[in-house]
Each structure stands twice: as C-alpha cells, then as structure tokens.
Coordinates of C-alpha atoms in Angstrom, one line a residue:
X140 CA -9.4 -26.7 -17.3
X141 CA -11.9 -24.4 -15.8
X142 CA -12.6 -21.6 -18.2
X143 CA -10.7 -18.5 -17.1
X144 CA -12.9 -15.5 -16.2
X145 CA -10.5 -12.5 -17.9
X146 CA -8.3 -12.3 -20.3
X147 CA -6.5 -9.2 -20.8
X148 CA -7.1 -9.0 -24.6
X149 CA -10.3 -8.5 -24.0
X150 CA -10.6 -5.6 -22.4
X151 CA -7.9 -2.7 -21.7
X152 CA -8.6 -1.4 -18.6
X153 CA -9.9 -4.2 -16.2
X154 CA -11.0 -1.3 -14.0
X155 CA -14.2 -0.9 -16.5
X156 CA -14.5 -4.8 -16.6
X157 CA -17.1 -5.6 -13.7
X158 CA -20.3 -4.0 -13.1
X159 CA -21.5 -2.7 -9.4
X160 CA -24.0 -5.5 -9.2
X161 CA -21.3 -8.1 -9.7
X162 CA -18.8 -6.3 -7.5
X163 CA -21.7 -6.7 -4.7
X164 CA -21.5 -10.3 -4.9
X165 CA -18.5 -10.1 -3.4
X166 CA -18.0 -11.1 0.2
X167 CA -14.4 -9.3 0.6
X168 CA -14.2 -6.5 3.6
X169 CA -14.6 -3.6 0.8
X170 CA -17.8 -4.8 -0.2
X171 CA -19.7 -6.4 3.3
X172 CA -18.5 -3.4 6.2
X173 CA -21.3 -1.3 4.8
X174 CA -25.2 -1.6 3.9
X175 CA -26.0 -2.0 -0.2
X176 CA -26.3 1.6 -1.0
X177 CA -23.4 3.2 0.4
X178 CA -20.4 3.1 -2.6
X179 CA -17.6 1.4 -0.9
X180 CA -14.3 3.8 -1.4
X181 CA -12.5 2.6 1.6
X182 CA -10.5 -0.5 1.8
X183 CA -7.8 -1.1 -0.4
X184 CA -9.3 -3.4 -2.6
X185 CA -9.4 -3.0 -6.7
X186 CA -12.5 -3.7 -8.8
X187 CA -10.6 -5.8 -11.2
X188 CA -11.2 -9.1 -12.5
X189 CA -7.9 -11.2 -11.5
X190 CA -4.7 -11.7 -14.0
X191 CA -5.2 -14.7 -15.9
X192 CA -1.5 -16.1 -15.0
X193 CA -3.3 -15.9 -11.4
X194 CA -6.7 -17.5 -12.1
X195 CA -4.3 -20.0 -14.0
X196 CA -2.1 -21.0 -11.0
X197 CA -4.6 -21.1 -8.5
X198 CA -7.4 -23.5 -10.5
X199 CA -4.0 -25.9 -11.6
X200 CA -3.4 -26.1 -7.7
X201 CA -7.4 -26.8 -6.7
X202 CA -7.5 -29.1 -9.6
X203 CA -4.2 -31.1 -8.2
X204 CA -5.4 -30.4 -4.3
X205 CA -2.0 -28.5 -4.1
X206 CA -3.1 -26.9 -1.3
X207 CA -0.2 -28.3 1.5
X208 CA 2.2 -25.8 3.2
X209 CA 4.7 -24.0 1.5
X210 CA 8.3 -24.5 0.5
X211 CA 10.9 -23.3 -2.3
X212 CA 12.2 -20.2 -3.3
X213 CA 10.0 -19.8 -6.5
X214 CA 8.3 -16.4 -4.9
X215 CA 11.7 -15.1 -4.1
X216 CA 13.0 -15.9 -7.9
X217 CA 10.3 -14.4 -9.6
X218 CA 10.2 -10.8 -6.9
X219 CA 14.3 -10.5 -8.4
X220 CA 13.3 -11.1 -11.7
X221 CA 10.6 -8.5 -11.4
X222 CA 12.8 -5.9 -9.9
X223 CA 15.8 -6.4 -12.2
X224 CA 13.1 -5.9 -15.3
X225 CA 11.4 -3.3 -13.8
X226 CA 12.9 -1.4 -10.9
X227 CA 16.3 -2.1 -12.6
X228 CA 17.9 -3.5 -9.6
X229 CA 19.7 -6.5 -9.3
X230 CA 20.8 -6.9 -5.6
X231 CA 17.7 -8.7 -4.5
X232 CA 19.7 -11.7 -3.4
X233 CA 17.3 -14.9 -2.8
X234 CA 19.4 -16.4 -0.1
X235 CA 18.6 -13.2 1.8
X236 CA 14.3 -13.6 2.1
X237 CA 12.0 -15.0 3.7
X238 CA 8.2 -15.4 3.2
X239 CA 6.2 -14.0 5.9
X240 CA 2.6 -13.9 6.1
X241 CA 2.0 -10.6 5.0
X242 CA 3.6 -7.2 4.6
X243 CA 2.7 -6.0 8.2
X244 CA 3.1 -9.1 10.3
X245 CA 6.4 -9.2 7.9
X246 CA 7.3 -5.6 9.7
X247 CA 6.4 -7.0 13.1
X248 CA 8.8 -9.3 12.7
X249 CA 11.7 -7.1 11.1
X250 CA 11.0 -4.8 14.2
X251 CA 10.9 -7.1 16.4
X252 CA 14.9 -8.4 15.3
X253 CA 15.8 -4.7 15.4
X254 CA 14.4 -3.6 18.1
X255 CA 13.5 -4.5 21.9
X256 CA 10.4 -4.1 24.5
X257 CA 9.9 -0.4 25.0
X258 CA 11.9 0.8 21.8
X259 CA 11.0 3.6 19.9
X260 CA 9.8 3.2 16.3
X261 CA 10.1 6.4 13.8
X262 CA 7.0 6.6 11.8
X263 CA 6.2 9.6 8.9
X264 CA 2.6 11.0 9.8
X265 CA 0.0 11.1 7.9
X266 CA 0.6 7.5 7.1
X267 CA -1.4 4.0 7.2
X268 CA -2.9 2.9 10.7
X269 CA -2.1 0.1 11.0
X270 CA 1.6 1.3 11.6
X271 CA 0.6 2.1 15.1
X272 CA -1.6 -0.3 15.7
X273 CA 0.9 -3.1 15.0
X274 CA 4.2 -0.9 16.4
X275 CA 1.7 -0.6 19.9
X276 CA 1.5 -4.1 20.4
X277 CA 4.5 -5.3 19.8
X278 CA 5.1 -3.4 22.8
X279 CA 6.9 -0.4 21.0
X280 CA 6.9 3.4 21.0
X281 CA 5.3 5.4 18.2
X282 CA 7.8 8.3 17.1
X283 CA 6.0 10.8 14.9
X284 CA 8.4 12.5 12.0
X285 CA 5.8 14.1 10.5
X286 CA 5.7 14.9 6.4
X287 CA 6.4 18.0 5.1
X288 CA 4.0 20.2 3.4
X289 CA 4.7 19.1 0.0
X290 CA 4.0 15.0 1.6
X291 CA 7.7 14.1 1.3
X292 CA 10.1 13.9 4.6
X293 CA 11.5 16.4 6.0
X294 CA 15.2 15.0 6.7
X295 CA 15.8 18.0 9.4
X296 CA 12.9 17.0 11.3
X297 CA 13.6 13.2 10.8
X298 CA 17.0 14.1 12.0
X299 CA 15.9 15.9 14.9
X300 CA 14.0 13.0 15.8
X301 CA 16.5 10.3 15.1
X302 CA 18.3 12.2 17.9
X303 CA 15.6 12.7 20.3
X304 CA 14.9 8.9 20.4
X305 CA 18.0 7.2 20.3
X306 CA 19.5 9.7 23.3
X307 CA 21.1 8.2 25.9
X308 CA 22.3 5.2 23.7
X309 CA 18.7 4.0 23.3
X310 CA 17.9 1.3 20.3
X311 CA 15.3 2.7 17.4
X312 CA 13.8 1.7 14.1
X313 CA 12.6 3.8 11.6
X314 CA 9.4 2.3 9.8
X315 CA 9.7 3.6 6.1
X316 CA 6.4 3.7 4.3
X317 CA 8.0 3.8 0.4
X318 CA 5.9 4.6 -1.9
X319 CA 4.0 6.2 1.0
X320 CA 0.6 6.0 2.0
X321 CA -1.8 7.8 2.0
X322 CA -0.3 10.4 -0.1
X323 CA 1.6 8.3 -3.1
X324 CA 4.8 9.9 -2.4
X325 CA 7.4 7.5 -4.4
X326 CA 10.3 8.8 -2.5
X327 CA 13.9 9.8 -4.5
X328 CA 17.5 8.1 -4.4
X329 CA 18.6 11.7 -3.1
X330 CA 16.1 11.5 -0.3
X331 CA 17.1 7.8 0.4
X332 CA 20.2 8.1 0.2
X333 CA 20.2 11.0 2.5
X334 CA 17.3 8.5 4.9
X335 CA 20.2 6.2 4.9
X336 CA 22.8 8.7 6.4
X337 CA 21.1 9.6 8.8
X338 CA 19.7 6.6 9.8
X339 CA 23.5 5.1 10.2
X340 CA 24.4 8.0 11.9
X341 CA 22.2 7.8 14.9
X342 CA 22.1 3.8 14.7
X343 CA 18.6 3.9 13.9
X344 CA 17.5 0.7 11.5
X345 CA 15.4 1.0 8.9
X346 CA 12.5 -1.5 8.2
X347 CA 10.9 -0.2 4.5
X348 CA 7.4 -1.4 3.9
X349 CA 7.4 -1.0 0.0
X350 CA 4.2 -3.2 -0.9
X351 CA 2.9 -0.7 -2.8
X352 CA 6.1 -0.5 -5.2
X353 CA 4.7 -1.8 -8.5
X354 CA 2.0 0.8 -8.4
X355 CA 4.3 3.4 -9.8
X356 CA 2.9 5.4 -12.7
X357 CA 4.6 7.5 -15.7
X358 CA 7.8 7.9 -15.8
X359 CA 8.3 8.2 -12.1
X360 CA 10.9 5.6 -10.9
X361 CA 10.5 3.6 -7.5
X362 CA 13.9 3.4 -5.8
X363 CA 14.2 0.2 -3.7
X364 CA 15.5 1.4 -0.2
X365 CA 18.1 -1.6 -0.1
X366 CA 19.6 -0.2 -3.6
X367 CA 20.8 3.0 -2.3
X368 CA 24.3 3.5 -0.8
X369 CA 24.1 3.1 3.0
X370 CA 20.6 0.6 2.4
X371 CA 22.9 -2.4 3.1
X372 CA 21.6 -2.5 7.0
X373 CA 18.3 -2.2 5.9
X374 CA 15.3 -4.8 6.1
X375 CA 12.5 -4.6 3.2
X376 CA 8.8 -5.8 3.3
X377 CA 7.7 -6.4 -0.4
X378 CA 4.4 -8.2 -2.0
X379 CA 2.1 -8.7 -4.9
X380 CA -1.0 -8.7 -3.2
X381 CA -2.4 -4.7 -3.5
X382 CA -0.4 -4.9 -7.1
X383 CA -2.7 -8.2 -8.2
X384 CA -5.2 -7.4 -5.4
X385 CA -4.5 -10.7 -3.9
X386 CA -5.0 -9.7 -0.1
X387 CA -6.9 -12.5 0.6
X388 CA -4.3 -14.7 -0.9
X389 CA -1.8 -14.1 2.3
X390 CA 2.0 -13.9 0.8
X391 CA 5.0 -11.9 1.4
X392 CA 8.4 -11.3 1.8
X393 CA 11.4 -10.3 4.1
X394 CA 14.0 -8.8 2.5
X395 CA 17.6 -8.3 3.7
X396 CA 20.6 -5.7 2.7
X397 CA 23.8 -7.6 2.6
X398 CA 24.5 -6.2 6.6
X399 CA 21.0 -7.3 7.7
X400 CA 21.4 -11.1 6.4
X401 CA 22.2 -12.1 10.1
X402 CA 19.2 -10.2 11.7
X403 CA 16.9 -12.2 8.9
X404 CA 18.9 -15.3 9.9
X405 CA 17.3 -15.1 13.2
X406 CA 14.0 -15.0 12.4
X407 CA 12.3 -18.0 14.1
X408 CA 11.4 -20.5 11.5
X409 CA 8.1 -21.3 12.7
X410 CA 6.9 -17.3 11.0
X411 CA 8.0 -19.1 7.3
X412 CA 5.1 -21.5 8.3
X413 CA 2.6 -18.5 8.2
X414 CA 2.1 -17.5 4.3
X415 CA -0.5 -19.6 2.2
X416 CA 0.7 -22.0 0.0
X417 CA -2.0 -21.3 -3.0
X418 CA -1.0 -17.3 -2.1
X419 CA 2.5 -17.9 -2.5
X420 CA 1.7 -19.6 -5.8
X421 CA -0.7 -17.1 -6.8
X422 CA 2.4 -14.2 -5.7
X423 CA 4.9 -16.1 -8.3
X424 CA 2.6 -16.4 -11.0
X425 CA 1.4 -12.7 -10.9
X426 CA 5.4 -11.6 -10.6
X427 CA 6.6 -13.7 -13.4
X428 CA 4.1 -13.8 -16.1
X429 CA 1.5 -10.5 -14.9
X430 CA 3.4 -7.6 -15.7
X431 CA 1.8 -7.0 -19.0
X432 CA -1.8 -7.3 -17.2
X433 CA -0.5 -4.9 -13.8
X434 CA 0.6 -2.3 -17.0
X435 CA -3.0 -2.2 -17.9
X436 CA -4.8 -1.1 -14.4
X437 CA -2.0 1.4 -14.2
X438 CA -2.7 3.2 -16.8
X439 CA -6.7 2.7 -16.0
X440 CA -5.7 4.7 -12.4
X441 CA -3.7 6.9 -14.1
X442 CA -6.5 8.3 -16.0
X443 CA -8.1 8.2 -12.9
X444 CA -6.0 10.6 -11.4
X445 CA -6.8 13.0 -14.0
X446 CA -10.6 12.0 -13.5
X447 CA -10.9 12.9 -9.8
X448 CA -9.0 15.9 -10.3
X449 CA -11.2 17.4 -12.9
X450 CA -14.7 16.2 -11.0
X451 CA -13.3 17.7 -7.7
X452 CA -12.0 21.1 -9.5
X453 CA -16.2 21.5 -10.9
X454 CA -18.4 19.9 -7.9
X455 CA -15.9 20.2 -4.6
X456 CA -13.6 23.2 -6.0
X457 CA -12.4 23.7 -2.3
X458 CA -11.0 20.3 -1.6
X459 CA -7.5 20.5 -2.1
X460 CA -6.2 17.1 -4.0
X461 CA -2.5 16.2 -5.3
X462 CA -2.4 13.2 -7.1
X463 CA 0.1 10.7 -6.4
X464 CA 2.9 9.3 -8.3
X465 CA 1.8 6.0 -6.9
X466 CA -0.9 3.5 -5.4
X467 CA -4.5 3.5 -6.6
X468 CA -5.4 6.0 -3.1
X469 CA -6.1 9.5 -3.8
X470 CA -5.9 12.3 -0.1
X471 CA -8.0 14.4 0.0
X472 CA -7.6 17.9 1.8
X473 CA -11.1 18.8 3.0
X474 CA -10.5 21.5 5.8
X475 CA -11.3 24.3 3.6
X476 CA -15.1 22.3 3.4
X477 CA -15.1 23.1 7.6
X478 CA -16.7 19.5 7.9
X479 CA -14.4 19.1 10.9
X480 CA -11.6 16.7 11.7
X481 CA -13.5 13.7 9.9
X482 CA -15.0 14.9 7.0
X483 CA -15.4 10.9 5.9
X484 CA -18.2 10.9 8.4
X485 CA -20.4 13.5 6.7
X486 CA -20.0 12.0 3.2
X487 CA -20.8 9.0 4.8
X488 CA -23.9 10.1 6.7
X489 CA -25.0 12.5 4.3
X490 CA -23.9 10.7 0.9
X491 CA -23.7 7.4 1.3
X492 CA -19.8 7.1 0.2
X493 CA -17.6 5.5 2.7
X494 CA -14.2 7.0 2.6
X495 CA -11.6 6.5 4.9
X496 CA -10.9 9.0 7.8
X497 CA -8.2 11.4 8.1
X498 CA -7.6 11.3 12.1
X499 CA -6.3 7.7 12.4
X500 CA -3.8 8.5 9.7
X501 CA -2.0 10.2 12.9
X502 CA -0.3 14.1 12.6
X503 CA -1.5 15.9 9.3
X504 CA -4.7 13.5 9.2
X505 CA -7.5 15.8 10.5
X506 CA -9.4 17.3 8.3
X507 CA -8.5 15.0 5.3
X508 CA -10.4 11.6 3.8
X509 CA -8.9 8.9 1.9
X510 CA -10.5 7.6 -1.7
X511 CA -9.7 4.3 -3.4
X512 CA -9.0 5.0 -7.0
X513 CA -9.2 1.6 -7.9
X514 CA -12.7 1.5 -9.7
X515 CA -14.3 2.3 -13.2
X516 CA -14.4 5.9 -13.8
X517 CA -18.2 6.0 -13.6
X518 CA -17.8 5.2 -9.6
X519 CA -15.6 7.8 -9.2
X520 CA -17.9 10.2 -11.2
X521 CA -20.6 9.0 -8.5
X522 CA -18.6 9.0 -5.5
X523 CA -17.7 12.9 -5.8
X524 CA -21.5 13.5 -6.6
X525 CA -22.5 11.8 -3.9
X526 CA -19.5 13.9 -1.6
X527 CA -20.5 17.3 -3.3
X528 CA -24.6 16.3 -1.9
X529 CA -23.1 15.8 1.4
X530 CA -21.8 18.9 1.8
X531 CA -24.5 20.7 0.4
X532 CA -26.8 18.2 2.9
X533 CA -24.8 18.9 5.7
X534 CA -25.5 23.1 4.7
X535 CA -21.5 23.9 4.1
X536 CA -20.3 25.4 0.5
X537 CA -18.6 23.2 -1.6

C-alpha cells in the first residue's frame, strides 16, 4: 500500500500541517487564478492535508482500477449514520436520495422538479453567487429576501415576499442557504420551523442547500431543514466535499422529506450517472470513519475565528467582523474603510491578498469582502497585514 501522507496523530490541527511552498504545488482553482505572490484567500478550498480514511479509499480503488461508474447506496448509509451520530436526527431515510453530481447541479435539479420556466426562486441576499448564476439559467427568477441586520432572516420580509411571488396562483421555490453563506449563520429550529409555515402557507417549496452542515462549531447545533415540523415537503442538497475538502472529488446527494419522495422519484435517472465513482467512495469513507479527523480542523478554525478577530480589532479596527457559528468563511464589513463597493479589489491591487468580492454576493454585498479561514494561523496573520498595507497604500485610515 502506498504510504499515506497524514495521519491525524501526528499533528492536531492539519490547518498548520502544510507549508506555503507545498500548498503552491497545487494545481486546484485556489492556488492557479492568481500570480505566485498574491495569498490566495478566495475559493473555498482548505489548506489541509486529506483524512487518512480518504487517502485510504481512494489509493485501494487506483490500486484495484475501481474507477467504473457508480452504484449502491453506501454514500447514502454512511450521510444517515453521520447525521443520527452527530446532528441527532434519524429521518434521513436512504430509499429517499439520490447522488447528484454536486450540491449546486443537485439544486438545479430539485428546482427544476419544483418549479417551471419563468418561476420565481426566493433567495436570502448577501448569499453565494452561484445561487443566481445557476437559478438564471435554469431559466428562473431571482427573488431577493434579503437578511436582516443581525445575518439571520427576516420571516416578515420572507413572508412578504412569499406573497409577492406566488400572487396570482404562481408556482415558487425558496432556495435555503443553511448554514448560510457568507455569513455562517447556522439557522434555529424556531426559525425553521417558522421557514416551514410560511413556506406551506403560500405553497412555496423549499430546496435547502446544507453542504456546509458539518462545519458547525461549539456547542452551536445545525438543525436539518427536513427534521423540523412542516420540513416533510422539503428537498435537501447535502455533501462531504467543503467538510473533507473533496471538491474535486464530485459527490453529492438529494435528499427528500417523506411528502417530497415523489418529486425525487421523478428525477431523470440519467443525473445519478453524473457523480464520480472514486468521489462517491472518497464521500463514504470521509462520512463513516473521518469524523474524528473533521473534529480536528474545526477546532483549528475555531481558533481562527478568535485569530482574525483579534488581528482585525489592532491593524483594521474599522472593519466590522462577526464570526460565524459555521464554515471556515469569515465577512467582512469594510464600508467604514470607504474603499468603495469592492473593497477586495484594493487589497488585491494594493496587497496582494485576493479576497472575494462583496457585490456578487447580491443585496447587503457592497462594501463587504469574503476571507477563507481555512489556513494556518500564520496566513491569516499575513493576509490582514497585507489588507491593513492596502489601505494605507490606497491613502484611506484603517
């Protein structure tokens, strides 16, 4: 057997495992978009060394040439087993998933089953882009409910908009971004419980994109939206890949509430034939036998959390930052900087950091930037003394 490359006994927190030099040897999107001296803080990629159950599965498979299309339910028995340990939730029902290829063309198609040509989709601004990218060409209509000022929904103003799309007996879905991004929101049982009212009120179905679920820190607890009373209608995207960083290992799954099971049963066959086989093994084997390595990162971006906070509060005392109760992405609130609506594009020009914009993030975006968390505590030390030259560079007060 090839030797494996990390084992987590080895080191704690495989956020301080890799160096910058051998992170550049990678080829992933994160680490080729930009020239060699601008820190990559962008794309949501972790600067981990894989779990060993991973590296495991995936060599067995090369080793065998296990590399045909997929079949089985193993993915789908090791996601329940995972969220009965974890999430404490037993009602994810096997017979009611389906892999997809990943999380968003997995939404694409849940939207598509709920939804026709020219329907409205209910999205919660600021939140990720691709939302509206994806929604626009499916051929439907972006509804903005935008967060409130504390990052969690506002139910009146989701209500008023439930009401304003579906008038006049029109079909709508409501894209639920749970735990959301960018602002790690890990939205309550109250709140989805109360989502769920409303949503069966107006007719509106509700397609939950929870990929970043496992990244829940502390004793915050992610609520699965097909757990709470009135979820039964509701379809649910879930994956390992930004838990295990496995992106390019493309897996996910489809899952149904016990009143959606039809809606899934429609889903052409031919969209099962999508997901990687190897990534479908590499999914199982980080659900089943990875918790104890995802428990390590966690708490790495936990202290993290605590890390930006601090380095922002004595080089960039005006930017306004609330860290999450989930993912590895930190938003940052830069207008008091007056870098203008894309403050990433002075830290860029003038640091050398790439962050991601606020503006494509939709309503709430401007003036903001993104940060990945997900690297050793000396890049984030760097990336915010890179950000406070910038603003000094570009002659603005930090």
């Amino acid at each position: 057997m090839t030797r494996i490359p990390y084992e987590t006994s080895g080191e704690p927190n495989p956020l301080r495992a890799l160096t910058l030099d051998r992170l550049r040897r990678r080829t992933s999107m994160k680490w080729r978009t930009r020239p060699a001296d601008v820190l990559p803080l962008r794309v949501a990629e972790m600067d981990v060394p894989l779990a060993e159950p991973v590296v495991r599965a995936v060599t067995e498979a090369m080793e065998l040439g296990d590399t045909g299309c997929p079949v089985g339910t193993a993915y789908a028995e090791a996601l329940a087993a995972f969220a009965r340990k974890r999430w404490d939730w037993d009602g994810l029902a096997v017979e009611r998933t389906a892999i997809v290829p990943d999380v968003m063309l997995g939404v694409v198609e849940m939207l598509g089953l709920a939804t026709g040509h020219g329907d409205p989709v209910v999205v919660n601004p600021p939140v990720y882009p691709p939302f509206y990218d994806f929604v626009r060409h499916l051929g439907r209509e972006v509804a903005g409910a935008p967060l409130d000022a504390g990052g969690r929904i506002g139910l009146d103003v989701l209500e008023s908009t439930f009401r304003r799309v579906t008038a006049g007996g029109r079909r709508a879905a409501y894209l639920l971004c749970s735990p959301h991004n960018p602002t790690g929101t890990v939205h309550t049982a109250d709140e989805l419980t109360a989502v769920a009212a409303l949503a069966e009120r107006y007719g509106v179905r509700v397609v939950a994109d929870e990929i970043h679920a496992p990244l829940v820190v502390g004793d915050t607890r992610f609520v699965p939206y097909l757990s709470v009373p009135g979820g039964e209608r509701g379809l649910s995207l879930m994956s390992a890949s930004k838990a295990w960083n496995l992106a390019g290992l493309k897996a996910a799954l489809a899952v149904a509430g016990p009143d959606a099971a039809g809606d899934l049963a429609r889903m052409p066959e031919e969209v099962g034939h999508g997901p990687s086989h190897v990534g479908i093994l590499a999914h199982t084997a980080a659900l089943r036998d990875g918790t104890p390595w995802l428990d390590a990162p966690l708490a790495g971006l936990d202290a993290n959390r605590g890390l930006l906070a601090g380095l922002l509060a004595e080089r960039l005392p005006a930017v306004r930052y609330r860290p999450g109760e989930a993912t590895y992405l930190a938003w940052l609130d830069c207008r008091p900087l007056g870098l203008g609506d894309d403050p990433a594009e002075v830290f860029l020009e003038h640091g050398r950091v790439a962050l991601n914009a606020g503006p494509p993030f939709g309503t709430g975006g401007a003036g903001h930037a993104r940060l990945n968390l997900a690297a050793s505590p000396e890049v984030i030390g760097e990336a915010v003394r890179r950000m406070a030259v910038a603003v000094e560079r570009a002659g603005h007060r930090p």
